[in-house]
Coordinates of C-alpha atoms in Angstrom, one line a residue:
M185 CA -47.9 -13.0 28.9
A186 CA -45.1 -14.3 27.0
V187 CA -43.8 -12.0 23.9
E188 CA -43.7 -13.8 20.6
R189 CA -40.4 -14.0 19.0
I190 CA -40.2 -11.3 16.2
F191 CA -36.9 -12.9 14.5
K192 CA -37.1 -16.2 12.6
D193 CA -35.4 -19.2 14.2
E194 CA -31.5 -19.2 14.3
A195 CA -31.3 -15.4 14.3
S196 CA -29.6 -14.2 17.6
E197 CA -29.5 -11.0 19.7
E198 CA -27.2 -9.5 22.4
K199 CA -28.1 -6.8 24.1
G200 CA -27.0 -4.4 26.3
E201 CA -24.2 -5.5 28.7
R202 CA -23.5 -8.6 26.7
A203 CA -23.2 -7.0 23.4
R204 CA -20.8 -4.3 24.8
M205 CA -18.9 -7.3 26.4
A206 CA -18.6 -9.0 23.0
S207 CA -17.5 -5.7 20.8
F208 CA -15.1 -4.6 23.6
I209 CA -13.7 -8.3 23.6
G210 CA -13.4 -8.9 19.6
A211 CA -11.7 -5.3 19.6
M212 CA -9.0 -5.8 22.3
A213 CA -8.5 -9.0 20.8
I214 CA -7.8 -8.1 17.4
A215 CA -5.3 -5.3 18.8
D216 CA -3.3 -7.9 21.2
L217 CA -2.9 -9.5 17.9
V218 CA -1.0 -7.1 16.0
K219 CA 0.5 -5.2 19.0
T220 CA 3.4 -7.0 19.0
T221 CA 4.3 -6.0 15.4
L222 CA 4.8 -2.4 16.7
G223 CA 8.3 -0.5 16.5
P224 CA 11.5 -1.5 15.8
K225 CA 11.8 -4.2 18.0
G226 CA 8.4 -5.8 16.6
M227 CA 8.1 -9.2 15.2
D228 CA 6.7 -10.8 11.9
K229 CA 3.7 -12.7 11.3
I230 CA 3.3 -15.8 9.2
L231 CA -0.2 -16.1 7.3
Q232 CA -1.1 -19.4 5.9
S233 CA -4.1 -19.5 3.6
T234 CA -5.9 -22.5 3.4
G235 CA -6.5 -22.2 -0.5
R236 CA -4.4 -24.6 -3.1
G237 CA -0.8 -24.4 -2.8
R238 CA -1.3 -23.2 0.6
E239 CA 0.4 -19.5 0.4
V240 CA 2.4 -18.5 2.6
T241 CA 3.3 -14.9 3.6
V242 CA 5.6 -13.4 6.3
T243 CA 4.7 -10.1 7.1
N244 CA 4.8 -7.2 9.6
D245 CA 2.1 -4.6 8.3
G246 CA -0.8 -4.6 10.1
A247 CA -3.1 -3.8 7.1
T248 CA -1.9 -6.8 5.8
I249 CA -2.1 -9.2 8.6
L250 CA -5.7 -7.8 9.4
K251 CA -6.9 -8.5 5.7
S252 CA -6.1 -11.9 5.7
L253 CA -8.3 -12.2 8.7
H254 CA -11.5 -13.9 8.2
I255 CA -13.0 -12.4 11.5
D256 CA -17.0 -13.0 13.0
N257 CA -16.7 -10.2 15.4
P258 CA -18.4 -7.5 14.2
A259 CA -16.5 -5.0 16.4
A260 CA -13.3 -6.6 15.3
K261 CA -14.2 -5.6 11.6
V262 CA -14.7 -1.7 12.2
L263 CA -10.8 -1.8 13.5
V264 CA -9.3 -4.2 10.2
D265 CA -11.5 -1.4 8.2
I266 CA -9.8 1.4 10.2
S267 CA -6.0 -0.1 9.4
K268 CA -7.4 -0.5 5.7
V269 CA -8.0 3.0 5.5
Q270 CA -4.8 4.2 6.9
D271 CA -2.7 1.8 4.7
D272 CA -4.8 3.5 1.1
E273 CA -4.9 7.0 3.0
V274 CA -1.0 7.4 4.6
G275 CA 0.5 4.0 4.1
D276 CA 2.0 3.9 7.5
G277 CA 0.4 3.4 11.1
T278 CA -1.9 0.5 10.3
T279 CA -0.7 -1.2 13.5
S280 CA -0.7 2.1 15.6
V281 CA -4.1 3.1 14.8
V282 CA -5.2 -0.6 15.7
V283 CA -3.1 -0.5 18.7
L284 CA -4.7 2.6 19.7
A285 CA -8.5 1.9 18.9
G286 CA -7.9 -1.3 21.1
E287 CA -6.1 0.9 24.1
L288 CA -9.0 3.4 24.1
L289 CA -11.5 1.0 24.1
R290 CA -9.7 -0.8 27.0
E291 CA -9.9 2.3 29.2
A292 CA -13.5 2.7 28.2
E293 CA -14.5 -0.9 29.3
K294 CA -13.0 0.3 33.1
L295 CA -15.3 3.6 32.8
V296 CA -18.3 1.1 31.3
A297 CA -18.0 -1.1 34.6
A298 CA -17.7 2.2 37.2
K299 CA -21.5 3.3 35.4
I300 CA -20.2 5.9 33.6
H301 CA -22.3 6.1 30.7
P302 CA -20.8 5.8 26.9
M303 CA -21.9 8.9 25.9
T304 CA -20.2 10.6 29.0
I305 CA -17.1 8.4 27.5
I306 CA -17.6 9.6 23.8
S307 CA -18.1 13.4 24.9
G308 CA -14.8 13.2 26.8
Y309 CA -12.7 11.0 24.4
R310 CA -13.8 14.0 21.7
M311 CA -12.6 16.7 24.0
A312 CA -9.2 15.0 24.5
A313 CA -8.5 14.3 21.0
E314 CA -9.4 17.6 19.9
C315 CA -7.0 18.6 22.8
A316 CA -3.9 16.3 21.8
R317 CA -4.2 17.3 17.9
N318 CA -3.5 20.9 19.1
A319 CA -0.6 19.9 21.2
L320 CA 1.0 18.0 18.4
L321 CA 0.0 21.1 16.1
Q322 CA 2.3 23.2 18.5
K323 CA 5.1 21.1 18.1
V324 CA 5.5 20.6 14.3
V325 CA 8.6 21.5 12.5
D326 CA 8.1 22.8 8.7
N327 CA 11.2 23.1 6.8
K328 CA 9.5 23.2 3.3
E329 CA 11.7 26.2 2.4
D330 CA 15.0 24.8 3.0
A331 CA 15.7 22.1 0.6
E332 CA 18.5 20.3 2.1
K333 CA 16.9 20.6 5.8
F334 CA 13.6 19.2 3.9
R335 CA 15.7 16.3 2.1
S336 CA 17.0 15.2 5.7
D337 CA 13.7 15.0 7.1
L338 CA 12.7 12.8 4.4
M339 CA 15.2 10.4 5.0
K340 CA 14.8 10.6 8.6
I341 CA 11.3 9.7 8.0
A342 CA 12.0 6.9 5.6
M343 CA 14.7 5.6 8.0
T344 CA 12.0 5.5 11.1
T345 CA 9.2 4.0 8.8
L346 CA 11.7 1.2 7.4
S347 CA 13.2 0.6 11.0
S348 CA 9.8 -1.6 11.6
K349 CA 10.5 -3.7 8.8
I350 CA 12.4 -6.3 6.9
L351 CA 14.3 -3.9 5.1
S352 CA 15.8 -2.2 8.8
Q353 CA 19.5 -3.7 8.5
D354 CA 19.9 -1.6 5.0
K355 CA 17.6 0.9 5.9
D356 CA 20.1 3.9 4.9
H357 CA 20.4 2.6 1.4
F358 CA 16.5 1.8 1.4
A359 CA 15.6 5.1 2.7
K360 CA 17.9 6.7 -0.1
L361 CA 15.9 4.8 -2.8
A362 CA 12.6 5.8 -1.7
V363 CA 13.7 9.3 -1.2
D364 CA 15.0 9.6 -4.3
A365 CA 12.3 8.1 -6.2
V366 CA 9.9 10.4 -4.4
M367 CA 11.7 13.7 -5.0
R368 CA 11.6 13.1 -8.8
L369 CA 7.5 12.6 -8.7
K370 CA 7.6 16.6 -7.6
G371 CA 5.2 16.6 -5.4
S372 CA 2.5 14.4 -7.2
T373 CA 1.3 11.4 -5.1
N374 CA 0.7 9.3 -7.9
L375 CA 2.4 6.3 -7.2
E376 CA 1.9 4.7 -10.6
A377 CA 4.8 6.3 -12.0
I378 CA 7.1 4.2 -9.5
Q379 CA 7.2 0.9 -10.7
I380 CA 8.6 -2.0 -8.3
I381 CA 10.3 -4.9 -10.0
K382 CA 11.2 -8.0 -7.8
K383 CA 13.9 -10.3 -9.0
P384 CA 14.7 -12.9 -6.5
G385 CA 18.7 -13.8 -6.3
G386 CA 21.2 -11.2 -4.8
S387 CA 20.8 -9.9 -1.8
L388 CA 18.4 -6.9 -0.4
K389 CA 21.7 -4.7 -0.5
D390 CA 21.6 -5.3 -4.6
S391 CA 18.4 -3.2 -4.9
F392 CA 18.4 -0.2 -6.8
L393 CA 16.7 2.8 -8.6
D394 CA 16.6 3.1 -11.8
E395 CA 15.9 5.7 -14.0
G396 CA 13.6 5.3 -16.8
F397 CA 11.1 2.7 -17.3
I398 CA 12.2 -1.5 -17.4
L399 CA 9.7 -3.9 -19.0
D400 CA 10.0 -7.5 -18.0
K401 CA 10.0 -9.2 -21.4
K402 CA 12.3 -10.2 -23.9
I403 CA 13.0 -8.6 -27.4
G404 CA 11.8 -10.4 -30.5
I405 CA 13.9 -12.7 -32.6
G406 CA 15.9 -10.6 -35.4
Q407 CA 14.8 -7.4 -34.0
P408 CA 17.2 -4.4 -33.4
K409 CA 18.4 -4.7 -29.6
R410 CA 19.0 -1.2 -29.5
I411 CA 17.1 1.8 -30.7
E412 CA 17.7 5.6 -30.1
N413 CA 15.2 8.7 -30.2
A414 CA 12.0 5.6 -30.1
N415 CA 9.0 6.6 -31.5
I416 CA 6.6 4.1 -29.4
L417 CA 3.3 2.9 -30.5
V418 CA 1.7 1.2 -27.6
A419 CA -1.0 -0.8 -28.5
N420 CA -3.8 -3.5 -27.6
T421 CA -4.6 -5.1 -30.6
A422 CA -4.9 -8.6 -32.1
M423 CA -1.9 -9.6 -34.2
D424 CA -2.5 -13.4 -34.6
T425 CA -4.6 -13.7 -37.1
D426 CA -2.8 -14.4 -40.2
K427 CA -3.9 -18.3 -40.0
V428 CA -6.9 -19.6 -40.4
K429 CA -7.9 -21.1 -37.3
I430 CA -9.4 -24.3 -37.3
Y431 CA -11.3 -24.8 -33.9
G432 CA -13.2 -21.5 -34.6
A433 CA -13.8 -21.1 -38.2
R434 CA -16.3 -23.8 -40.7
V435 CA -15.2 -22.9 -44.2
R436 CA -16.8 -25.5 -46.7
V437 CA -14.3 -25.7 -50.0
D438 CA -13.9 -28.1 -53.1
S439 CA -10.4 -28.2 -53.0
M440 CA -7.1 -27.8 -51.0
A441 CA -6.4 -24.7 -53.4
K442 CA -9.0 -23.1 -51.8
V443 CA -7.4 -23.3 -48.5
A444 CA -4.4 -21.7 -49.5
E445 CA -6.4 -18.8 -51.1
I446 CA -8.3 -18.4 -47.5
E447 CA -4.6 -18.9 -45.8
G448 CA -3.4 -16.4 -48.3
A449 CA -6.0 -13.7 -48.0
E450 CA -5.8 -13.9 -44.1
K451 CA -2.2 -13.1 -44.6
E452 CA -3.0 -10.2 -47.0
K453 CA -5.0 -8.7 -44.3
M454 CA -2.2 -9.5 -41.6
R455 CA 0.1 -7.6 -43.8
E456 CA -2.0 -4.5 -44.7
K457 CA -2.4 -4.0 -40.8
V458 CA 1.4 -4.3 -40.3
Q459 CA 1.8 -1.7 -42.8
K460 CA -0.3 0.5 -41.6
I461 CA 1.2 0.1 -38.1
I462 CA 4.6 1.0 -40.0
N463 CA 3.2 4.0 -41.5
H464 CA 3.0 5.9 -38.1
G465 CA 6.6 6.3 -38.4
I466 CA 7.2 4.0 -35.1
N467 CA 10.7 2.4 -34.7
C468 CA 9.0 0.4 -31.5
F469 CA 5.7 -1.5 -31.2
V470 CA 4.9 -2.7 -27.9
N471 CA 1.3 -4.8 -27.7
R472 CA -0.6 -6.4 -25.0
Q473 CA -1.6 -9.1 -27.4
L474 CA 0.0 -12.0 -29.3
I475 CA 2.3 -11.2 -32.2
Y476 CA 2.6 -14.0 -34.2
N477 CA 5.9 -15.0 -36.2
F478 CA 4.8 -13.8 -39.2
P479 CA 4.1 -10.1 -38.5
E480 CA 7.0 -10.5 -36.2
E481 CA 9.1 -11.1 -39.3
L482 CA 7.4 -8.2 -41.3
F483 CA 8.4 -5.8 -38.1
A484 CA 11.7 -7.4 -38.1
D485 CA 12.6 -6.6 -41.9
A486 CA 11.0 -2.9 -41.5
G487 CA 13.7 -2.6 -38.5
I488 CA 11.1 -1.9 -36.0
L489 CA 11.3 -3.0 -32.3
A490 CA 8.1 -5.5 -31.6
I491 CA 7.6 -6.4 -28.2
E492 CA 4.4 -8.8 -27.6
H493 CA 2.4 -9.5 -24.5
A494 CA 3.5 -6.9 -22.6
D495 CA 1.1 -7.4 -19.2
F496 CA -1.7 -4.6 -18.5
D497 CA 0.1 -3.0 -15.6
G498 CA 3.2 -2.6 -18.1
I499 CA 1.3 -1.3 -21.1
E500 CA -0.8 1.7 -18.6
R501 CA 2.3 2.2 -17.1
L502 CA 4.4 2.8 -20.1
A503 CA 1.6 4.8 -22.0
L504 CA 1.7 7.1 -18.8
V505 CA 5.4 7.4 -18.9
T506 CA 6.6 7.7 -22.6
G507 CA 3.5 10.3 -23.3
G508 CA 1.6 7.8 -25.6
E509 CA -1.6 6.8 -25.2
I510 CA -2.9 3.0 -25.8
A511 CA -4.0 2.8 -29.7
S512 CA -6.5 -0.1 -31.4
T513 CA -7.1 1.3 -34.7
F514 CA -4.4 2.5 -37.2
D515 CA -6.3 3.8 -39.8
N516 CA -5.9 7.5 -39.2
P517 CA -1.9 7.8 -38.0
E518 CA -2.1 11.7 -36.9
S519 CA -5.1 10.8 -34.3
V520 CA -2.4 8.6 -32.7
K521 CA -0.4 9.9 -29.9
L522 CA 3.0 8.3 -30.2
G523 CA 5.1 7.9 -27.0
H524 CA 8.8 8.8 -26.9
C525 CA 12.1 8.1 -25.3
K526 CA 15.8 8.6 -25.9
L527 CA 17.2 4.7 -25.7
I528 CA 15.9 1.6 -25.8
E529 CA 18.2 -1.2 -24.6
E530 CA 18.3 -5.1 -23.6
I531 CA 20.3 -5.4 -19.8
M532 CA 20.4 -8.2 -18.0
I533 CA 19.4 -8.4 -14.0
G534 CA 20.4 -11.6 -12.6
E535 CA 19.9 -14.4 -15.0
D536 CA 16.8 -12.4 -16.6
K537 CA 16.7 -10.2 -20.0
L538 CA 14.7 -7.0 -19.8
I539 CA 14.2 -3.8 -21.9
H540 CA 15.1 -0.5 -20.5
F541 CA 13.7 2.5 -21.4
S542 CA 15.6 5.8 -20.5
G543 CA 15.2 9.3 -20.9
V544 CA 11.4 9.2 -21.2
E545 CA 9.0 11.8 -21.0
L546 CA 7.6 11.8 -18.0
G547 CA 11.1 12.6 -15.8
Q548 CA 9.2 11.4 -12.9
A549 CA 9.2 7.8 -13.8
C550 CA 11.8 5.5 -12.4
T551 CA 11.7 1.7 -11.3
I552 CA 13.0 0.2 -8.2
V553 CA 14.2 -2.9 -8.8
L554 CA 14.4 -5.3 -5.8
R555 CA 16.4 -8.3 -5.3
G556 CA 16.4 -10.6 -2.6
A557 CA 16.7 -14.4 -1.2
S558 CA 13.5 -15.6 -2.2
H559 CA 9.7 -14.5 -2.9
H560 CA 8.6 -14.2 0.6
V561 CA 11.5 -11.6 1.6
L562 CA 10.6 -9.8 -2.0
D563 CA 7.1 -9.7 -1.2
E564 CA 7.6 -8.4 2.3
A565 CA 10.2 -5.9 1.2
E566 CA 7.9 -4.5 -1.6
R567 CA 5.4 -4.3 1.0
S568 CA 8.1 -1.9 2.9
I569 CA 9.3 0.0 0.3
H570 CA 5.6 0.9 -0.5
D571 CA 4.5 2.0 2.8
A572 CA 7.8 4.0 2.9
L573 CA 7.1 5.5 -0.7
C574 CA 3.2 6.6 0.7
V575 CA 4.5 8.1 3.5
L576 CA 6.9 10.1 1.9
S577 CA 4.9 11.4 -1.6
Q578 CA 2.3 12.9 1.6
T579 CA 5.0 14.4 3.6
V580 CA 6.4 16.2 0.3
N581 CA 2.6 17.8 0.0
D582 CA 2.0 18.4 3.8
S583 CA 5.7 18.7 5.1
R584 CA 4.9 18.9 8.8
V585 CA 7.3 16.6 10.6
L586 CA 7.2 15.2 14.4
L587 CA 9.7 13.4 16.5
G588 CA 9.1 9.7 16.8
G589 CA 9.8 7.1 19.1
G590 CA 6.7 7.7 21.6
W591 CA 7.3 11.6 21.6
P592 CA 4.1 12.4 20.3
E593 CA 2.6 10.2 22.3
M594 CA 4.0 11.7 25.3
I595 CA 3.2 14.9 24.5
M596 CA -0.1 14.0 23.4
A597 CA -0.7 12.6 27.0
K598 CA 0.8 15.4 29.0
E599 CA -1.4 18.1 27.3
V600 CA -4.4 15.4 27.5
D601 CA -3.8 15.1 31.2
E602 CA -3.7 18.9 32.2
L603 CA -7.2 19.0 30.5
A604 CA -8.5 16.2 32.3
R605 CA -7.3 18.4 35.4
K606 CA -9.1 21.4 34.2
T607 CA -12.8 19.6 33.5
P608 CA -15.2 19.3 36.1
G609 CA -17.9 16.2 36.0
K610 CA -17.5 12.8 35.1
K611 CA -15.8 13.7 31.6
S612 CA -12.8 14.3 33.3
H613 CA -12.4 10.3 33.9
A614 CA -12.6 9.9 30.5
I615 CA -10.0 12.5 29.6
E616 CA -7.9 11.0 31.6
A617 CA -8.6 7.3 30.2
F618 CA -7.5 8.5 26.6
S619 CA -4.4 10.0 28.1
K620 CA -3.8 6.8 29.4
A621 CA -4.6 4.9 26.2
L622 CA -2.0 7.1 24.7
S623 CA 1.3 6.5 26.8
A624 CA -0.1 2.6 26.1
I625 CA 1.8 3.0 22.7
P626 CA 5.3 3.7 23.9
T627 CA 4.8 1.2 26.7
I628 CA 4.1 -1.3 24.2
I629 CA 7.1 -0.6 21.7
A630 CA 9.4 -1.0 25.1
D631 CA 7.6 -4.3 26.0
N632 CA 8.2 -5.6 22.2
A633 CA 11.9 -4.8 22.7
G634 CA 11.8 -6.6 25.9
L635 CA 12.7 -3.5 28.1
D636 CA 11.0 -2.4 31.4
S637 CA 8.5 -0.5 30.1
A638 CA 6.5 0.7 33.4
E639 CA 10.4 2.1 34.4
L640 CA 11.0 3.8 31.0
V641 CA 7.6 5.2 30.9
A642 CA 7.7 6.4 33.9
Q643 CA 11.3 8.0 33.4
L644 CA 9.6 9.6 29.9
R645 CA 7.2 11.1 31.5
A646 CA 9.0 13.2 34.1
E647 CA 11.3 14.1 31.0
H648 CA 8.6 15.5 29.3
H649 CA 7.5 18.0 32.0
K650 CA 10.3 19.8 31.3
E651 CA 10.2 22.5 28.3
G652 CA 11.0 22.2 24.9
C653 CA 11.9 18.7 25.9
T654 CA 12.8 15.8 23.2
A655 CA 13.2 12.7 24.8
G656 CA 11.7 9.3 23.3
I657 CA 12.5 5.5 24.0
D658 CA 15.7 4.7 22.3
V659 CA 15.1 0.8 21.8
L660 CA 18.6 0.0 20.6
T661 CA 20.2 1.3 23.9
G662 CA 16.8 0.6 26.2
A663 CA 17.1 3.6 27.5
V664 CA 15.2 7.1 27.5
G665 CA 17.0 9.3 24.4
D666 CA 17.0 12.0 22.6
M667 CA 14.9 12.0 19.3
A668 CA 16.3 15.1 17.3
E669 CA 19.8 13.5 17.8
L670 CA 18.7 10.1 16.7
G671 CA 17.1 11.7 13.9
I672 CA 13.7 9.4 14.4
S673 CA 11.0 11.1 12.8
E674 CA 7.6 10.8 11.6
S675 CA 5.3 12.7 9.3
F676 CA 2.4 14.8 11.2
K677 CA -0.2 13.8 8.7
V678 CA 0.4 9.8 9.5
K679 CA 0.1 10.8 13.5
Q680 CA -3.2 12.9 12.6
A681 CA -4.8 10.4 10.8
V682 CA -3.6 7.5 13.6
L683 CA -5.3 9.8 16.4
L684 CA -8.6 10.9 14.5
S685 CA -9.0 7.5 13.2
A686 CA -8.4 5.4 16.2
T687 CA -11.2 7.9 18.2
E688 CA -13.7 7.7 15.8
A689 CA -13.7 3.7 15.4
A690 CA -13.6 3.3 19.3
E691 CA -16.3 6.1 19.5
M692 CA -18.6 3.4 17.2
I693 CA -17.8 0.7 18.8
L694 CA -18.6 2.1 22.1
R695 CA -22.1 3.4 21.2
V696 CA -23.0 -0.5 20.5
D697 CA -26.0 -1.7 23.0
E698 CA -27.4 -4.1 20.7
I699 CA -25.8 -6.9 18.3
I700 CA -28.6 -8.5 15.9
T701 CA -27.5 -11.6 13.7
C702 CA -29.6 -12.7 11.4
A703 CA -30.5 -16.0 10.4
P704 CA -29.1 -17.6 7.2
R705 CA -31.0 -17.6 4.4
R706 CA -32.2 -21.5 3.9
R707 CA -32.0 -23.2 0.6
E708 CA -35.0 -24.6 -0.5
D709 CA -34.8 -28.3 -1.4
R710 CA -35.2 -28.8 -5.2
M711 CA -35.6 -32.2 -5.1

């Protein structure tokens, strides 16, 4: 007797072996895609959109690459998600997390083929991940007490993070920028106070850190170019109602004189509004919307600097930085909180004039001005510096530091291997597989640098059997090097996040035994 189909037409289901196959293959394909961007010698990808203008992005940031892909395979989507979360949570390690999850699944596929149940593999992976995390915890270094050492740790972490990005040539310069910016935050992870402005022109070396806040606007005509001890009112209000707008209004009048009266009334309204604003005792007025020439004249007469059309990010940040609040009504001046800063002046960067606020209330604020040859370079530089800032601000809170360059993976692999030998039963195969997957990361770093990975990783494993070993892969000389001497460090928080996210993602994909794709909704014929 034939079973009736339960799904609609066009819905499809994959069962058992085929479903698992599809998940494994999808996840491994995604991992292979970003694999080549891993490490200091990783390559970049060009992403071209099919939309208007065919925008081109050149990047080697794992999360950016994966975000731009439109993927059909459900398992691959899980990996894209973990890389997004890694990017939001700690900022760096977006490629590593995908590659590690891909390697775990590659090993799991062999085990499944050898008739080991996925649940057995998962419980083995769980034990291995716990063991790997403990291995790292024993090796962490924490220099929170010693400010000098802690700063050098931060510099090393920033340089390691930047070494796989476009900024690797000037990584000393940019690491210093990032560390200075994060040190000013004094432990808050709110990166809002660090503003990044991109100005094409010059070279990447010309980028600098500016203490204070820079607003990408020009100063109005006939207004003071420089104000000391400024009181700033940040507002979001319409300042363009001094003319009758012909399009919106219908006014029936019997003579032109009446139109003039209406215009006069509108002007009076505007003048009152401006007077109210001036009564706040301010000498700088920043508005999110347009300011027409009439109110602009009034502000100029009162000797007030009026800035119009400041973008929303700029406004929010300016209010945050100067300690003011965004106002939209001006009837009771005592309830409006004004912002303050010591000096407002006009500066030139390249060809453009910008307004510079220095000596702001929130001493944590600063602006990083990036210069570079083209927009693509600047966008990639911004992504790189943002990664570095995220990692550093996380490290300031959780100051545990590890060495880099494949060292943590080898430490974990060694411990996990030992656990596999002690564990009876089928789980031990899964635990051993986990250690293989971990040592795949140094292998890939070496492969991307065009080195003999099998030879190097074997040497590395031998080194790691000695006590207190600090060996990792030095891609520049192409040999096993001492990570402590080379100053290659990573943040513990990033490594831990990579390890746990990758294990959980692999676990989730392993659990799948059926994929059901539902039928698309039919559009009814309206005819």
